[in-house]
């Protein structure tokens, strides 16, 4: 399959080149991004090459780009009196780069495109499950720390399956869309790589899909469907590692854990926690899930304290005792 091209035209070379660099580095969209700062060069390229998607600064008329063979055009608007023809599609250019990409992917989907890109992925991503039947065991802090560390060298997607995750407050960002939408698209057989890309946010180098907006959304599809959705993401996306932060499924989490290559289970020493772990292990044995049990690696995480503001909590995780512990753990993994 020929590589799909996204052309970006803006007279500001710094803007165009940085946006193209971000898109190519993140690999969140199934396009190769090319930056152009001279309209004639863009026209020249467009005469000989087909452009699947064109992002072009507002103010360039349709007549000027008639010679460019392109499937869809989106105008980059500065929000200060930019006027577009009614049939034109505009994207606010000065938002965060991952926001631009989400908007573009969402708008691209309105054209009813079938990405058909699963054949382009030559390997399946590794799935890491993080689960414990006990609460307040640093599960999410560990998940975020691992995600940050792994994303320095790999393409990582973090998925949080809690009904009240607090991620929006931690990341300091208003999150729109997320797993609620992904569950809906999957249940309607409308899931695709591009659909996933329209819901992905980026924090540092780590990609994540916002958790459900309402607790009831976790009941949209069952755990077996969640497991199959994760399998499809691993097969059909460029993510090399997918981290599942599992919190609300109870014993039925086993059906999701079955897709994981490795499972980290935070444990604690108090008698209630030990009893919960033992009960869960007995359930794995009696339900014939010994293969899942063999993939579980129990971990006792160091508690951390003396952190500053909540807004910087996630960054501080890397330099805490938990960060040091996670680095050592990852060094031991094959």
Tab-separated table of C-alpha atoms in Angstrom:
chain	number	residue	atom	x	y	z
A	1	UNK	CA	0.000	0.000	0.000
A	2	UNK	CA	1.354	3.420	-0.982
A	3	UNK	CA	2.230	5.780	1.831
A	4	UNK	CA	-0.377	8.421	2.550
A	5	UNK	CA	0.761	12.039	2.472
A	6	UNK	CA	-0.288	14.988	4.606
A	7	UNK	CA	1.046	18.268	3.227
A	8	UNK	CA	1.343	21.298	5.525
A	9	UNK	CA	1.683	24.767	4.023
A	10	UNK	CA	2.404	27.867	6.095
A	11	UNK	CA	4.645	30.838	5.350
A	12	UNK	CA	6.022	30.534	8.877
A	13	UNK	CA	8.691	27.886	8.292
A	14	UNK	CA	9.156	27.253	12.016
A	15	UNK	CA	5.457	26.488	12.453
A	16	UNK	CA	5.100	24.240	9.379
A	17	UNK	CA	8.277	22.274	10.045
A	18	UNK	CA	7.598	21.795	13.743
A	19	UNK	CA	4.055	20.584	13.109
A	20	UNK	CA	5.251	18.116	10.452
A	21	UNK	CA	8.015	16.921	12.763
A	22	UNK	CA	5.505	16.358	15.579
A	23	UNK	CA	3.120	14.361	13.373
A	24	UNK	CA	5.895	12.171	11.953
A	25	UNK	CA	7.449	11.592	15.358
A	26	UNK	CA	4.184	10.721	17.116
A	27	UNK	CA	3.022	8.354	14.344
A	28	UNK	CA	-0.472	8.918	15.682
A	29	UNK	CA	-1.877	9.417	12.190
A	30	UNK	CA	-1.431	7.111	9.180
A	31	UNK	CA	0.250	9.853	7.149
A	32	UNK	CA	3.711	11.069	6.303
A	33	UNK	CA	3.717	14.819	6.934
A	34	UNK	CA	5.581	17.135	4.516
A	35	UNK	CA	6.145	20.818	5.285
A	36	UNK	CA	6.013	23.550	2.612
A	37	UNK	CA	6.690	27.262	3.105
A	38	UNK	CA	6.507	28.349	-0.539
A	39	UNK	CA	3.207	28.014	-2.379
A	40	UNK	CA	4.881	27.360	-5.734
A	41	UNK	CA	6.811	24.417	-4.305
A	42	UNK	CA	3.587	22.995	-2.914
A	43	UNK	CA	1.915	23.400	-6.318
A	44	UNK	CA	4.869	21.733	-8.016
A	45	UNK	CA	4.737	18.773	-5.680
A	46	UNK	CA	0.953	18.552	-6.038
A	47	UNK	CA	1.109	18.327	-9.828
A	48	UNK	CA	3.177	15.148	-9.721
A	49	UNK	CA	2.068	13.590	-6.435
A	50	UNK	CA	-1.297	12.907	-4.902
A	51	UNK	CA	-1.830	14.488	-1.491
A	52	UNK	CA	-4.322	12.703	0.726
A	53	UNK	CA	-4.755	15.581	3.152
A	54	UNK	CA	-3.674	19.223	2.880
A	55	UNK	CA	-3.347	21.637	5.803
A	56	UNK	CA	-2.938	25.126	4.398
A	57	UNK	CA	-2.844	28.529	6.020
A	58	UNK	CA	-6.047	30.539	5.829
A	59	UNK	CA	-6.072	33.198	3.154
A	60	UNK	CA	-4.982	30.992	0.281
A	61	UNK	CA	-7.831	30.922	-2.245
A	62	UNK	CA	-9.267	27.778	-3.773
A	63	UNK	CA	-8.209	29.003	-7.208
A	64	UNK	CA	-4.557	28.990	-6.128
A	65	UNK	CA	-4.618	25.328	-5.204
A	66	UNK	CA	-6.704	23.928	-8.066
A	67	UNK	CA	-3.595	22.375	-9.613
A	68	UNK	CA	-2.887	20.407	-6.436
A	69	UNK	CA	-4.241	16.869	-6.458
A	70	UNK	CA	-5.580	16.487	-2.943
A	71	UNK	CA	-8.395	14.503	-1.401
A	72	UNK	CA	-9.232	16.903	1.436
A	73	UNK	CA	-8.244	20.452	2.410
A	74	UNK	CA	-8.266	21.978	5.888
A	75	UNK	CA	-7.422	25.620	6.501
A	76	UNK	CA	-5.198	26.616	9.431
A	77	UNK	CA	-6.957	29.605	11.013
A	78	UNK	CA	-5.452	32.013	13.537
A	79	UNK	CA	-8.805	32.818	15.097
A	80	UNK	CA	-8.430	36.542	14.522
A	81	UNK	CA	-10.984	37.347	11.891
A	82	UNK	CA	-10.078	34.486	9.591
A	83	UNK	CA	-12.905	34.070	7.080
A	84	UNK	CA	-13.572	30.878	5.165
A	85	UNK	CA	-16.031	29.926	2.503
A	86	UNK	CA	-18.976	28.027	3.914
A	87	UNK	CA	-17.861	24.750	2.348
A	88	UNK	CA	-14.313	25.023	3.718
A	89	UNK	CA	-13.083	23.327	6.870
A	90	UNK	CA	-11.019	25.250	9.399
A	91	UNK	CA	-8.658	24.127	12.172
A	92	UNK	CA	-7.400	26.518	14.860
A	93	UNK	CA	-3.650	26.591	14.242
A	94	UNK	CA	-2.385	27.871	17.606
A	95	UNK	CA	-3.692	25.089	19.804
A	96	UNK	CA	-1.427	22.293	21.055
A	97	UNK	CA	-0.087	20.093	18.267
A	98	UNK	CA	-1.876	16.994	19.541
A	99	UNK	CA	-5.109	19.010	19.529
A	100	UNK	CA	-4.569	19.931	15.869
A	101	UNK	CA	-4.021	16.280	15.038
A	102	UNK	CA	-7.168	15.187	16.898
A	103	UNK	CA	-9.219	17.834	15.070
A	104	UNK	CA	-7.787	16.817	11.703
A	105	UNK	CA	-8.449	13.120	12.285
A	106	UNK	CA	-12.002	13.806	13.454
A	107	UNK	CA	-12.701	16.008	10.427
A	108	UNK	CA	-11.044	13.485	8.089
A	109	UNK	CA	-13.430	10.818	9.351
A	110	UNK	CA	-16.433	12.853	8.202
A	111	UNK	CA	-15.354	11.942	4.679
A	112	UNK	CA	-16.218	8.317	5.522
A	113	UNK	CA	-12.673	7.128	4.889
A	114	UNK	CA	-11.767	3.518	5.404
A	115	UNK	CA	-8.172	3.607	6.569
A	116	UNK	CA	-7.551	-0.069	5.664
A	117	UNK	CA	-4.129	0.168	7.247
A	118	UNK	CA	-3.913	-2.984	9.327
A	119	UNK	CA	-1.847	-4.616	6.578
A	120	UNK	CA	0.798	-1.916	7.035
A	121	UNK	CA	1.532	-3.019	10.616
A	122	UNK	CA	4.092	-5.813	10.606
A	123	UNK	CA	4.069	-6.595	14.315
A	124	UNK	CA	1.759	-6.666	17.307
A	125	UNK	CA	2.382	-4.336	20.209
A	126	UNK	CA	3.207	-5.642	23.675
A	127	UNK	CA	0.370	-5.339	26.196
A	128	UNK	CA	1.210	-4.650	29.849
A	129	UNK	CA	-1.552	-5.060	32.419
A	130	UNK	CA	-1.405	-3.377	35.822
A	131	UNK	CA	-4.023	-4.721	38.193
A	132	UNK	CA	-4.571	-5.495	41.857
A	133	UNK	CA	-7.637	-6.596	43.811
A	134	UNK	CA	-6.563	-4.233	46.603
A	135	UNK	CA	-7.024	-0.465	46.634
A	136	UNK	CA	-4.711	2.462	47.416
A	137	UNK	CA	-1.688	0.451	46.286
A	138	UNK	CA	-0.104	3.081	43.921
A	139	UNK	CA	-1.366	1.249	40.852
A	140	UNK	CA	-2.021	4.386	38.784
A	141	UNK	CA	1.109	6.184	39.991
A	142	UNK	CA	3.135	3.142	38.944
A	143	UNK	CA	1.320	2.939	35.593
A	144	UNK	CA	2.054	6.584	34.786
A	145	UNK	CA	5.680	6.260	35.885
A	146	UNK	CA	6.201	3.191	33.706
A	147	UNK	CA	4.457	4.884	30.793
A	148	UNK	CA	6.715	7.933	31.018
A	149	UNK	CA	9.877	5.854	31.185
A	150	UNK	CA	8.956	3.477	28.352
A	151	UNK	CA	7.796	6.297	26.067
A	152	UNK	CA	11.323	7.718	25.981
A	153	UNK	CA	12.319	4.901	23.633
A	154	UNK	CA	9.049	3.332	22.476
A	155	UNK	CA	5.668	4.363	21.113
A	156	UNK	CA	3.395	3.842	24.156
A	157	UNK	CA	-0.366	4.150	24.657
A	158	UNK	CA	-1.790	4.379	28.191
A	159	UNK	CA	-5.405	3.333	28.838
A	160	UNK	CA	-7.016	3.908	32.241
A	161	UNK	CA	-10.147	1.862	33.021
A	162	UNK	CA	-11.191	3.573	36.250
A	163	UNK	CA	-14.539	5.334	36.605
A	164	UNK	CA	-13.006	8.256	38.491
A	165	UNK	CA	-9.365	8.550	37.436
A	166	UNK	CA	-8.616	12.213	38.165
A	167	UNK	CA	-6.320	12.345	35.117
A	168	UNK	CA	-7.737	15.617	33.824
A	169	UNK	CA	-6.865	17.312	37.119
A	170	UNK	CA	-3.426	15.676	37.263
A	171	UNK	CA	-2.528	16.657	33.702
A	172	UNK	CA	-4.107	20.094	34.060
A	173	UNK	CA	-6.055	19.713	30.830
A	174	UNK	CA	-9.722	19.743	29.900
A	175	UNK	CA	-10.257	16.342	28.327
A	176	UNK	CA	-12.895	15.842	25.657
A	177	UNK	CA	-13.834	12.479	24.224
A	178	UNK	CA	-12.040	9.318	25.228
A	179	UNK	CA	-12.804	5.715	26.116
A	180	UNK	CA	-16.535	6.438	26.216
A	181	UNK	CA	-16.395	7.344	22.528
A	182	UNK	CA	-14.004	4.510	21.706
A	183	UNK	CA	-16.364	1.970	23.314
A	184	UNK	CA	-19.261	3.388	21.321
A	185	UNK	CA	-17.393	3.294	18.001
A	186	UNK	CA	-16.259	-0.259	18.661
A	187	UNK	CA	-19.769	-1.436	19.585
A	188	UNK	CA	-21.056	0.113	16.332
A	189	UNK	CA	-18.268	-1.574	14.316
A	190	UNK	CA	-16.812	1.827	13.456
A	191	UNK	CA	-13.427	1.435	15.139
A	192	UNK	CA	-10.359	2.290	13.070
A	193	UNK	CA	-6.804	3.500	13.563
A	194	UNK	CA	-7.838	6.996	12.458
A	195	UNK	CA	-10.772	6.926	14.898
A	196	UNK	CA	-8.351	6.068	17.680
A	197	UNK	CA	-6.040	8.897	16.603
A	198	UNK	CA	-8.893	11.396	16.885
A	199	UNK	CA	-9.168	10.583	20.616
A	200	UNK	CA	-5.502	10.441	21.630
A	201	UNK	CA	-3.931	13.102	23.869
A	202	UNK	CA	-0.219	13.475	24.485
A	203	UNK	CA	1.491	14.194	27.794
A	204	UNK	CA	5.235	14.567	27.295
A	205	UNK	CA	6.076	11.577	25.105
A	206	UNK	CA	3.231	9.422	26.429
A	207	UNK	CA	0.008	9.011	24.440
A	208	UNK	CA	-3.237	8.324	26.259
A	209	UNK	CA	-6.959	8.116	25.638
A	210	UNK	CA	-8.955	9.946	28.340
A	211	UNK	CA	-10.871	7.616	30.677
A	212	UNK	CA	-14.653	7.291	30.616
A	213	UNK	CA	-16.654	10.437	31.327
A	214	UNK	CA	-19.316	8.648	33.368
A	215	UNK	CA	-19.089	5.425	35.434
A	216	UNK	CA	-21.988	3.950	33.454
A	217	UNK	CA	-19.860	4.100	30.300
A	218	UNK	CA	-17.737	1.222	31.568
A	219	UNK	CA	-20.829	-0.954	31.123
A	220	UNK	CA	-21.266	-0.070	27.448
A	221	UNK	CA	-19.355	-3.158	26.429
A	222	UNK	CA	-18.302	-6.215	28.379
A	223	UNK	CA	-14.810	-7.222	29.405
A	224	UNK	CA	-14.524	-9.687	26.515
A	225	UNK	CA	-15.219	-6.836	24.078
A	226	UNK	CA	-12.658	-4.651	25.880
A	227	UNK	CA	-10.127	-7.464	25.462
A	228	UNK	CA	-10.819	-7.732	21.732
A	229	UNK	CA	-10.592	-3.940	21.352
A	230	UNK	CA	-7.159	-4.007	22.997
A	231	UNK	CA	-6.104	-6.820	20.653
A	232	UNK	CA	-7.125	-4.726	17.644
A	233	UNK	CA	-5.234	-1.699	18.903
A	234	UNK	CA	-2.148	-3.868	19.411
A	235	UNK	CA	-2.478	-5.352	15.901
A	236	UNK	CA	-3.555	-2.340	13.867
A	237	UNK	CA	-1.786	0.672	15.409
A	238	UNK	CA	1.878	1.710	15.521
A	239	UNK	CA	2.024	1.423	19.324
A	240	UNK	CA	4.849	-0.803	20.468
A	241	UNK	CA	3.532	-1.004	24.026
A	242	UNK	CA	0.039	-0.607	25.456
A	243	UNK	CA	-0.357	-0.103	29.209
A	244	UNK	CA	-3.705	-1.105	30.720
A	245	UNK	CA	-4.458	0.467	34.106
A	246	UNK	CA	-7.296	-1.801	35.247
A	247	UNK	CA	-9.352	-0.716	38.194
A	248	UNK	CA	-13.103	-1.321	38.006
A	249	UNK	CA	-13.666	-4.794	36.610
A	250	UNK	CA	-13.261	-6.909	39.759
A	251	UNK	CA	-12.655	-10.591	39.042
A	252	UNK	CA	-13.911	-10.108	35.489
A	253	UNK	CA	-10.662	-8.210	34.892
A	254	UNK	CA	-9.250	-11.682	34.168
A	255	UNK	CA	-10.895	-11.576	30.730
A	256	UNK	CA	-8.876	-8.436	29.924
A	257	UNK	CA	-5.724	-9.671	31.639
A	258	UNK	CA	-5.778	-12.662	29.310
A	259	UNK	CA	-4.562	-10.415	26.442
A	260	UNK	CA	-1.596	-9.109	28.467
A	261	UNK	CA	1.949	-10.307	27.875
A	262	UNK	CA	2.889	-9.437	31.443
A	263	UNK	CA	0.824	-8.382	34.459
A	264	UNK	CA	2.168	-6.306	37.324
A	265	UNK	CA	0.224	-6.698	40.552
A	266	UNK	CA	0.968	-4.241	43.398
A	267	UNK	CA	0.645	-5.975	46.775
A	268	UNK	CA	0.713	-4.931	50.441
A	269	UNK	CA	1.523	-6.778	53.658
A	270	UNK	CA	-1.536	-6.063	55.808
A	271	UNK	CA	-3.814	-9.037	56.471
A	272	UNK	CA	-6.782	-7.660	54.512
A	273	UNK	CA	-4.663	-7.074	51.410
A	274	UNK	CA	-3.021	-10.486	51.668
A	275	UNK	CA	-6.449	-12.127	51.978
A	276	UNK	CA	-7.700	-10.345	48.843
A	277	UNK	CA	-4.664	-11.459	46.856
A	278	UNK	CA	-5.101	-15.052	48.014
A	279	UNK	CA	-8.796	-15.024	47.079
A	280	UNK	CA	-7.999	-13.697	43.617
A	281	UNK	CA	-5.327	-16.339	43.056
A	282	UNK	CA	-7.739	-19.072	44.143
A	283	UNK	CA	-10.276	-17.723	41.656
A	284	UNK	CA	-7.683	-17.937	38.857
A	285	UNK	CA	-7.013	-21.577	39.738
A	286	UNK	CA	-10.639	-22.686	40.057
A	287	UNK	CA	-11.673	-20.835	36.857
A	288	UNK	CA	-8.943	-22.463	34.787
A	289	UNK	CA	-6.895	-19.292	34.335
A	290	UNK	CA	-3.496	-20.697	35.298
A	291	UNK	CA	-1.943	-19.120	32.195
A	292	UNK	CA	-2.932	-15.671	33.467
A	293	UNK	CA	-1.620	-16.504	36.925
A	294	UNK	CA	1.794	-17.403	35.471
A	295	UNK	CA	2.079	-13.973	33.834
A	296	UNK	CA	1.513	-12.089	37.095
A	297	UNK	CA	4.520	-10.452	38.684
A	298	UNK	CA	3.811	-9.231	42.211
A	299	UNK	CA	5.439	-5.948	43.139
A	300	UNK	CA	5.636	-4.117	46.451
A	301	UNK	CA	5.815	-0.437	45.588
A	302	UNK	CA	7.594	2.138	47.770
A	303	UNK	CA	5.326	4.852	49.094
A	304	UNK	CA	6.423	8.395	48.405
A	305	UNK	CA	5.712	11.602	50.276
A	306	UNK	CA	6.777	15.261	50.532
A	307	UNK	CA	5.513	16.056	47.027
A	308	UNK	CA	4.748	19.633	46.107
A	309	UNK	CA	1.804	20.931	44.104
A	310	UNK	CA	-0.710	18.509	42.619
A	311	UNK	CA	-0.110	20.007	39.161
A	312	UNK	CA	3.488	18.737	39.188
A	313	UNK	CA	2.773	15.370	40.799
A	314	UNK	CA	3.162	13.308	37.633
A	315	UNK	CA	6.506	14.918	36.776
A	316	UNK	CA	7.785	14.309	40.298
A	317	UNK	CA	6.991	10.615	40.075
A	318	UNK	CA	10.044	10.102	37.873
A	319	UNK	CA	12.401	11.344	40.563
A	320	UNK	CA	10.722	9.684	43.520
A	321	UNK	CA	11.532	6.341	45.120
A	322	UNK	CA	8.773	4.941	42.913
A	323	UNK	CA	10.588	6.242	39.835
A	324	UNK	CA	13.843	4.596	40.922
A	325	UNK	CA	12.014	1.355	41.678
A	326	UNK	CA	10.331	1.332	38.254
A	327	UNK	CA	13.629	1.968	36.441
A	328	UNK	CA	15.223	-0.992	38.188
A	329	UNK	CA	12.212	-3.175	37.420
A	330	UNK	CA	12.312	-2.331	33.718
A	331	UNK	CA	16.055	-3.077	33.506
A	332	UNK	CA	15.339	-6.628	34.672
A	333	UNK	CA	12.682	-7.261	32.032
A	334	UNK	CA	13.641	-9.034	28.779
